[in-house]
Coordinates of C-alpha atoms and ligand atoms in Angstrom, one line a residue:
M43 CA -15.5 -18.7 12.6
N44 CA -16.3 -16.9 15.6
P45 CA -12.9 -16.0 17.0
D46 CA -14.7 -15.6 20.6
R47 CA -15.4 -19.2 20.5
G48 CA -13.0 -21.9 21.4
R49 CA -11.9 -20.1 24.6
S50 CA -15.0 -21.5 26.3
G51 CA -16.6 -19.7 29.4
T52 CA -14.6 -16.7 28.7
S53 CA -16.1 -13.6 27.6
P54 CA -15.0 -11.8 24.8
E55 CA -11.9 -9.4 25.7
P56 CA -13.5 -5.9 25.7
G57 CA -10.7 -4.3 24.1
L58 CA -11.5 -6.3 21.0
N59 CA -14.5 -4.5 20.2
R60 CA -13.1 -1.2 21.0
W61 CA -9.8 -1.4 18.9
V62 CA -10.0 -4.0 16.3
R63 CA -11.5 -2.4 13.0
P64 CA -14.8 -3.3 12.5
A65 CA -14.1 -4.6 9.1
V66 CA -11.6 -6.9 10.4
R67 CA -13.7 -8.0 13.3
E68 CA -16.3 -9.0 10.8
L69 CA -14.0 -11.1 8.7
R70 CA -14.1 -15.0 8.5
P71 CA -10.5 -16.0 8.0
Y72 CA -9.1 -17.7 5.0
H73 CA -9.9 -21.3 5.7
I74 CA -7.4 -24.0 5.1
E75 CA -8.3 -27.6 5.9
D76 CA -5.7 -29.7 7.8
A77 CA -4.6 -32.3 4.9
A78 CA -2.3 -34.4 7.1
G79 CA -2.7 -38.0 6.0
L80 CA -5.0 -37.2 3.1
I81 CA -4.5 -37.3 -0.6
K82 CA -4.6 -33.4 -1.3
L83 CA -6.8 -32.4 -4.0
D84 CA -8.1 -29.1 -2.3
A85 CA -5.5 -26.4 -3.2
M86 CA -4.7 -26.4 -7.1
E87 CA -0.9 -27.6 -6.4
N88 CA 1.0 -29.3 -9.1
P89 CA 1.0 -33.1 -7.9
H90 CA 4.5 -33.8 -9.8
P91 CA 7.9 -33.8 -7.9
W92 CA 10.7 -32.3 -9.2
P93 CA 12.6 -34.8 -11.6
A94 CA 15.0 -36.6 -9.2
E95 CA 17.9 -35.9 -11.5
L96 CA 17.6 -32.3 -11.3
R97 CA 17.2 -31.9 -7.7
G98 CA 21.1 -32.3 -7.0
A99 CA 21.9 -29.1 -9.2
F100 CA 19.0 -27.3 -7.5
V101 CA 20.2 -27.6 -4.0
E102 CA 23.7 -26.9 -5.4
A103 CA 22.5 -23.4 -6.6
L104 CA 20.9 -22.7 -3.3
R105 CA 24.3 -23.3 -1.5
S106 CA 25.8 -19.9 -2.6
V107 CA 22.6 -18.1 -1.1
E108 CA 23.9 -16.0 2.2
L109 CA 21.2 -16.1 4.6
N110 CA 23.1 -13.8 6.9
R111 CA 22.2 -11.0 4.3
Y112 CA 19.1 -9.4 3.4
P113 CA 17.8 -10.6 0.0
D114 CA 18.0 -8.2 -3.0
G115 CA 15.0 -5.8 -2.3
E116 CA 14.7 -5.4 -6.0
A117 CA 14.9 -9.2 -7.0
R118 CA 16.9 -8.0 -10.0
A119 CA 18.1 -11.4 -11.1
L120 CA 14.8 -13.2 -10.8
K121 CA 13.1 -10.3 -12.4
Q122 CA 15.3 -10.4 -15.3
R123 CA 14.8 -14.2 -15.5
L124 CA 10.9 -13.5 -15.7
R125 CA 11.2 -10.9 -18.3
G126 CA 12.9 -13.5 -20.5
Y127 CA 10.3 -16.3 -19.4
L128 CA 7.4 -13.9 -20.2
G129 CA 9.0 -12.3 -23.3
L130 CA 8.4 -8.7 -21.6
S131 CA 10.1 -5.7 -23.2
D132 CA 11.9 -3.5 -20.7
D133 CA 9.4 -0.8 -21.0
T134 CA 6.6 -2.9 -19.5
G135 CA 6.3 -2.8 -15.6
L136 CA 6.9 -5.8 -13.5
L137 CA 6.4 -6.2 -9.9
L138 CA 7.0 -9.0 -7.4
G139 CA 4.9 -10.3 -4.7
N140 CA 4.9 -12.9 -1.8
G141 CA 2.5 -14.8 -3.8
S142 CA 0.0 -13.1 -5.9
D143 CA -2.2 -12.6 -2.9
E144 CA 0.5 -10.1 -1.8
L145 CA 0.2 -8.1 -4.9
I146 CA -3.7 -8.0 -4.4
Q147 CA -3.2 -6.7 -1.0
M148 CA -0.7 -4.1 -2.2
I149 CA -3.0 -2.7 -4.9
G150 CA -5.7 -2.4 -2.3
L151 CA -3.4 -0.5 0.0
T152 CA -2.5 1.8 -2.9
V153 CA -6.3 2.6 -4.3
G154 CA -8.3 1.6 -1.1
G155 CA -9.6 3.8 1.5
P156 CA -13.1 5.4 2.6
G157 CA -15.5 5.6 -0.4
R158 CA -13.2 3.4 -2.3
C159 CA -14.7 0.1 -3.9
L160 CA -13.4 -3.4 -5.2
L161 CA -15.8 -4.9 -7.6
C162 CA -15.7 -8.5 -9.0
P163 CA -18.0 -10.9 -10.4
E164 CA -19.3 -14.0 -7.8
P165 CA -18.6 -16.4 -7.2
S166 CA -15.0 -15.8 -7.6
F167 CA -11.8 -16.1 -5.5
S168 CA -12.5 -15.7 -2.0
M169 CA -9.3 -13.5 -1.2
Y170 CA -10.8 -10.6 -3.3
R171 CA -13.4 -10.1 -0.5
I172 CA -11.0 -10.6 2.2
L173 CA -8.4 -8.3 0.9
A174 CA -11.0 -5.5 0.2
A175 CA -11.9 -5.5 3.7
V176 CA -8.2 -5.5 5.0
T177 CA -7.6 -2.6 2.8
G178 CA -10.6 -0.5 3.7
M179 CA -12.4 -1.0 0.7
R180 CA -15.9 -1.6 0.1
Y181 CA -16.5 -4.9 -1.6
V182 CA -19.3 -5.3 -4.4
G183 CA -20.1 -8.7 -5.8
V184 CA -21.8 -8.9 -9.2
P185 CA -23.5 -12.5 -9.8
L186 CA -22.3 -14.4 -12.7
C187 CA -24.8 -15.8 -15.2
G188 CA -26.4 -18.8 -13.5
R189 CA -25.6 -21.8 -15.7
D190 CA -22.4 -21.3 -17.4
F191 CA -20.9 -18.9 -15.0
D192 CA -20.2 -16.2 -17.6
L193 CA -20.1 -12.7 -16.8
D194 CA -23.5 -10.7 -16.5
H195 CA -22.6 -8.3 -19.1
E196 CA -25.3 -5.9 -18.5
A197 CA -25.2 -6.3 -14.6
M198 CA -21.4 -5.7 -14.6
L199 CA -21.6 -2.4 -16.7
G200 CA -24.7 -1.2 -14.5
A201 CA -22.8 -1.9 -11.3
I202 CA -19.5 -0.2 -12.5
D203 CA -21.5 2.9 -13.5
R204 CA -23.3 2.9 -10.0
Q205 CA -20.2 2.1 -8.0
Q206 CA -17.2 3.8 -9.8
P207 CA -14.9 1.0 -8.4
A208 CA -11.3 1.8 -7.8
V209 CA -10.4 -1.5 -9.1
V210 CA -12.5 -4.2 -10.9
V211 CA -11.1 -7.9 -10.4
L212 CA -11.3 -10.6 -13.0
S213 CA -10.1 -14.0 -12.4
Y214 CA -9.4 -15.3 -15.9
P215 CA -10.1 -18.1 -16.0
N216 CA -12.4 -17.9 -13.0
N217 CA -11.7 -19.8 -9.8
P218 CA -13.6 -21.8 -8.6
T219 CA -15.7 -22.2 -11.9
G220 CA -12.7 -22.9 -14.2
N221 CA -14.3 -21.1 -17.2
L222 CA -12.9 -18.2 -19.2
F223 CA -15.3 -15.1 -19.4
E224 CA -16.3 -13.8 -22.9
R225 CA -13.5 -11.6 -24.3
R226 CA -16.2 -9.2 -25.6
S227 CA -17.6 -8.9 -22.0
I228 CA -14.1 -8.3 -20.7
E229 CA -13.3 -5.7 -23.1
A230 CA -16.7 -4.1 -22.4
V231 CA -15.7 -4.1 -18.6
I232 CA -12.2 -2.6 -19.4
E233 CA -14.0 0.2 -21.4
A234 CA -16.5 1.0 -18.7
S235 CA -14.2 1.0 -15.8
P236 CA -13.1 4.5 -14.2
G237 CA -10.3 2.9 -12.4
L238 CA -8.0 -0.1 -12.5
V239 CA -8.7 -3.5 -14.0
L240 CA -7.0 -6.3 -12.6
I241 CA -6.8 -9.6 -14.6
D242 CA -5.8 -12.4 -12.4
E243 CA -4.5 -15.4 -14.7
A244 CA -3.2 -17.6 -12.0
Y245 CA -4.1 -20.5 -14.0
F246 CA -2.6 -19.1 -17.4
D247 CA -0.6 -22.3 -17.7
F248 CA -3.6 -24.3 -18.1
S249 CA -5.8 -21.9 -20.3
G250 CA -3.1 -20.5 -22.6
E251 CA -5.4 -17.3 -22.9
T252 CA -4.1 -14.2 -21.8
L253 CA -4.7 -10.3 -21.7
L254 CA -1.2 -9.3 -21.6
D255 CA -1.7 -7.6 -24.8
R256 CA -3.9 -5.2 -23.1
V257 CA -1.6 -3.9 -20.5
T258 CA -0.2 -1.1 -22.7
G259 CA -3.7 0.3 -23.5
R260 CA -6.0 2.7 -21.5
P261 CA -7.6 2.5 -19.2
P262 CA -4.9 0.7 -17.3
V263 CA -5.1 -3.0 -17.1
L264 CA -2.8 -5.0 -14.8
V265 CA -2.0 -8.7 -15.3
L266 CA -1.4 -10.7 -12.6
R267 CA 0.3 -14.2 -12.5
T268 CA 1.8 -16.7 -9.9
L269 CA 4.4 -19.7 -9.9
S270 CA 2.1 -21.4 -7.4
K271 CA -0.2 -23.5 -9.6
I272 CA 2.4 -24.6 -11.9
G273 CA 4.5 -26.3 -9.3
L274 CA 6.1 -23.8 -6.9
A275 CA 3.3 -23.0 -4.2
G276 CA 5.9 -23.4 -1.6
L277 CA 8.1 -20.5 -2.7
R278 CA 5.4 -17.8 -2.6
V279 CA 6.2 -15.9 -5.7
G280 CA 3.8 -13.8 -7.6
F281 CA 4.1 -11.0 -10.3
L282 CA 2.3 -8.1 -11.7
I283 CA 2.6 -6.7 -15.1
G284 CA 1.5 -3.4 -16.3
D285 CA 2.0 0.2 -16.8
P286 CA 5.3 1.1 -15.1
Q287 CA 3.6 4.4 -13.6
W288 CA 1.3 2.5 -11.9
L289 CA 3.8 0.0 -10.8
A290 CA 5.9 2.4 -9.5
E291 CA 2.9 3.7 -7.3
I292 CA 2.2 0.3 -6.0
N293 CA 5.6 -0.6 -5.4
K294 CA 5.7 2.2 -2.6
V295 CA 3.6 0.0 -0.3
R296 CA 5.7 -3.0 -0.9
L297 CA 7.7 -4.2 2.2
P298 CA 11.3 -3.9 1.4
Y299 CA 12.4 -7.7 1.3
N300 CA 9.4 -9.0 0.5
I301 CA 10.5 -12.0 -1.4
G302 CA 12.9 -14.1 0.5
A303 CA 16.6 -15.2 -0.6
L304 CA 15.6 -18.7 -0.8
S305 CA 12.6 -18.0 -2.7
Q306 CA 14.4 -15.7 -5.1
A307 CA 17.3 -18.2 -5.9
S308 CA 14.8 -21.1 -6.2
A309 CA 12.5 -19.3 -8.8
D310 CA 15.5 -18.1 -10.8
W311 CA 16.9 -21.8 -10.8
V312 CA 13.4 -23.4 -11.6
L313 CA 12.9 -20.7 -14.3
S314 CA 16.3 -21.7 -16.0
H315 CA 14.5 -25.1 -16.3
A316 CA 11.0 -23.8 -17.5
E317 CA 10.6 -26.6 -19.9
V318 CA 10.1 -29.0 -17.0
L319 CA 7.2 -26.9 -15.7
R320 CA 5.8 -26.5 -19.5
E321 CA 5.7 -30.3 -19.7
Q322 CA 4.2 -30.7 -16.4
A323 CA 1.5 -28.2 -17.1
L324 CA 0.7 -30.2 -20.3
R325 CA 0.5 -33.4 -18.4
I326 CA -1.8 -31.9 -16.0
R327 CA -4.0 -30.4 -18.6
R328 CA -4.2 -34.0 -20.2
D329 CA -5.1 -35.6 -16.9
R330 CA -7.8 -33.1 -16.4
D331 CA -9.5 -33.8 -19.4
A332 CA -9.4 -37.5 -18.9
L333 CA -10.5 -36.9 -15.3
C334 CA -13.5 -34.7 -16.7
S335 CA -14.5 -37.3 -19.1
A336 CA -14.2 -40.0 -16.1
L337 CA -16.5 -38.0 -13.8
R338 CA -19.1 -37.3 -16.3
R339 CA -19.8 -41.1 -16.4
F340 CA -21.2 -40.6 -13.1
E341 CA -24.7 -39.8 -14.0
V342 CA -25.5 -38.0 -10.7
L343 CA -22.4 -35.5 -11.2
E344 CA -22.5 -32.3 -13.3
V345 CA -19.1 -31.4 -14.3
W346 CA -18.1 -28.2 -16.0
V347 CA -15.5 -27.7 -18.7
S348 CA -12.4 -26.3 -17.0
H349 CA -9.4 -24.4 -18.5
T350 CA -7.6 -24.6 -15.2
N351 CA -6.1 -27.6 -13.1
F352 CA -9.2 -28.3 -11.3
L353 CA -12.9 -29.2 -11.9
L354 CA -16.0 -27.8 -10.6
V355 CA -18.5 -30.6 -9.9
R356 CA -22.0 -30.7 -8.7
A357 CA -23.8 -33.4 -6.9
P358 CA -27.3 -32.3 -6.6
G359 CA -28.9 -32.6 -3.2
L360 CA -25.8 -34.0 -1.5
G361 CA -24.8 -30.7 0.1
E362 CA -21.6 -30.9 2.3
S363 CA -22.0 -34.7 2.4
L364 CA -19.9 -35.5 -0.5
H365 CA -17.0 -33.4 0.6
A366 CA -17.2 -35.4 3.9
G367 CA -17.6 -38.9 2.4
L368 CA -14.5 -38.2 0.3
K369 CA -12.6 -37.1 3.5
A370 CA -13.7 -40.2 5.2
E371 CA -12.3 -42.0 2.1
G372 CA -8.7 -40.0 2.6
I373 CA -9.2 -37.7 -0.1
L374 CA -9.5 -33.9 0.6
V375 CA -11.1 -31.7 -1.8
K376 CA -12.6 -28.1 -1.5
S377 CA -16.3 -28.0 -0.4
L378 CA -18.0 -24.9 -1.8
H379 CA -21.4 -25.7 -0.8
G380 CA -22.6 -22.6 1.3
S381 CA -20.2 -20.3 -0.3
H382 CA -22.4 -18.9 -2.6
P383 CA -25.9 -19.8 -3.8
L384 CA -24.7 -20.5 -7.2
L385 CA -22.2 -23.1 -5.8
A386 CA -25.0 -25.3 -4.1
D387 CA -23.8 -29.1 -3.5
C388 CA -20.7 -28.1 -5.4
I389 CA -17.2 -29.1 -4.8
R390 CA -13.9 -28.3 -6.4
I391 CA -11.4 -31.0 -7.3
T392 CA -7.8 -30.3 -8.0
V393 CA -6.4 -32.6 -10.8
G394 CA -3.9 -34.9 -9.0
S395 CA -1.3 -37.5 -10.2
A396 CA -2.8 -40.2 -12.3
E397 CA -2.9 -42.4 -9.2
E398 CA -4.5 -40.0 -7.1
N399 CA -6.9 -39.2 -9.8
Q400 CA -7.8 -43.1 -9.8
A401 CA -8.0 -43.3 -6.0
L402 CA -10.6 -40.3 -6.3
L403 CA -12.8 -42.1 -8.8
A404 CA -12.7 -45.4 -6.8
A405 CA -13.8 -43.4 -3.8
L406 CA -16.6 -41.9 -5.8
A407 CA -17.6 -45.1 -7.1
R408 CA -18.1 -46.5 -3.3
R409 CA -19.8 -43.2 -2.4
L410 CA -22.3 -42.4 -5.1
Ligands
PLP573 C1 -4.4 -19.4 -6.0 C2 -4.9 -18.1 -6.5 C3 -4.1 -17.1 -6.1 C4 -3.0 -17.0 -5.2 O1 -2.0 -17.3 -5.7 P1 -0.7 -17.3 -4.9 O2 0.2 -16.6 -5.7 O3 -0.1 -18.5 -4.3 O4 -0.9 -16.1 -3.7 C5 -4.5 -15.8 -6.8 N1 -5.7 -15.9 -7.7 C6 -6.4 -17.0 -7.9 C7 -7.5 -16.5 -8.8 C8 -6.1 -18.0 -7.4 O5 -6.5 -19.2 -7.7

């Protein structure tokens, strides 16, 4: 989107070109569509509400939060809870962010600057490119293999050798393609990388696959997780796991009170009932597989296997029109057409509740 547009008739403010950093001037903002009144299957949220019988206890737990005080800047209680939840030993580093996006930004602020580069396969999570630009890094994208979206082993190793990236980011499983890269290729990327390797496991709860066992080795691997996709997107809590010396450096660029008091208390309470989250994640996995099979019955659709809570779907030749058609039917999905050549005619559908998935299938039956 051109920021000069919309103020029709006015010429661009001259100060903009002079003072706004070119990397920021050139950015296209992260686009979030207005979902008002629509069935929301665009943002990988958990569709299941918290069980009614637990809500009273949750609200009770928040009563003691003192909003006149700053939150605990180190979020000690929540970190302790997370260590238990993740089974982390005390000598493994743990850092919290206001969503995992903020942690990627913090890594960029720590290692970014002139001559520094962030490298990742693409298509992948669009925030990597934005955060590279924001933190003064060159962004290098290496195309995934065409059909199954696996890492292009040779191309990745070649690019790493040429670019010497400060940080390589792998989304595991990958957003928006939903697949897990071959572990063998990931190991080769780790071995070849001169700098950090960030493994973004935003969808761990739906894949069950992790590289957490690699964070203590060399070269440094950091694992990124979030509470957003398992049901707490509104809280904005992400966490980074890895070498304590690296995390101590990254911690220096963190704003002192980056996790609000209500988010800390909420996340702590919710994780003390982690069995609810686990049960919901299991349900979403089952619904995903059922939805995948149902979508495959539409002959015109190509549907990829997913290790996440969303499905990548191609409707050859339809371009933007399937997204628009579903929106007209009251269903919001993510349009990927135009975002990358490998994603022509693609949409990404977040797995919804059973009723929402039925509504989607009915809408598709009318439109296809
Ligand atoms: C959704 C997503 C994130 C961002 O998660 P937040 O914790 O909500 O900021 C990070 N990485 C990937 C791959 C995602 O899909």
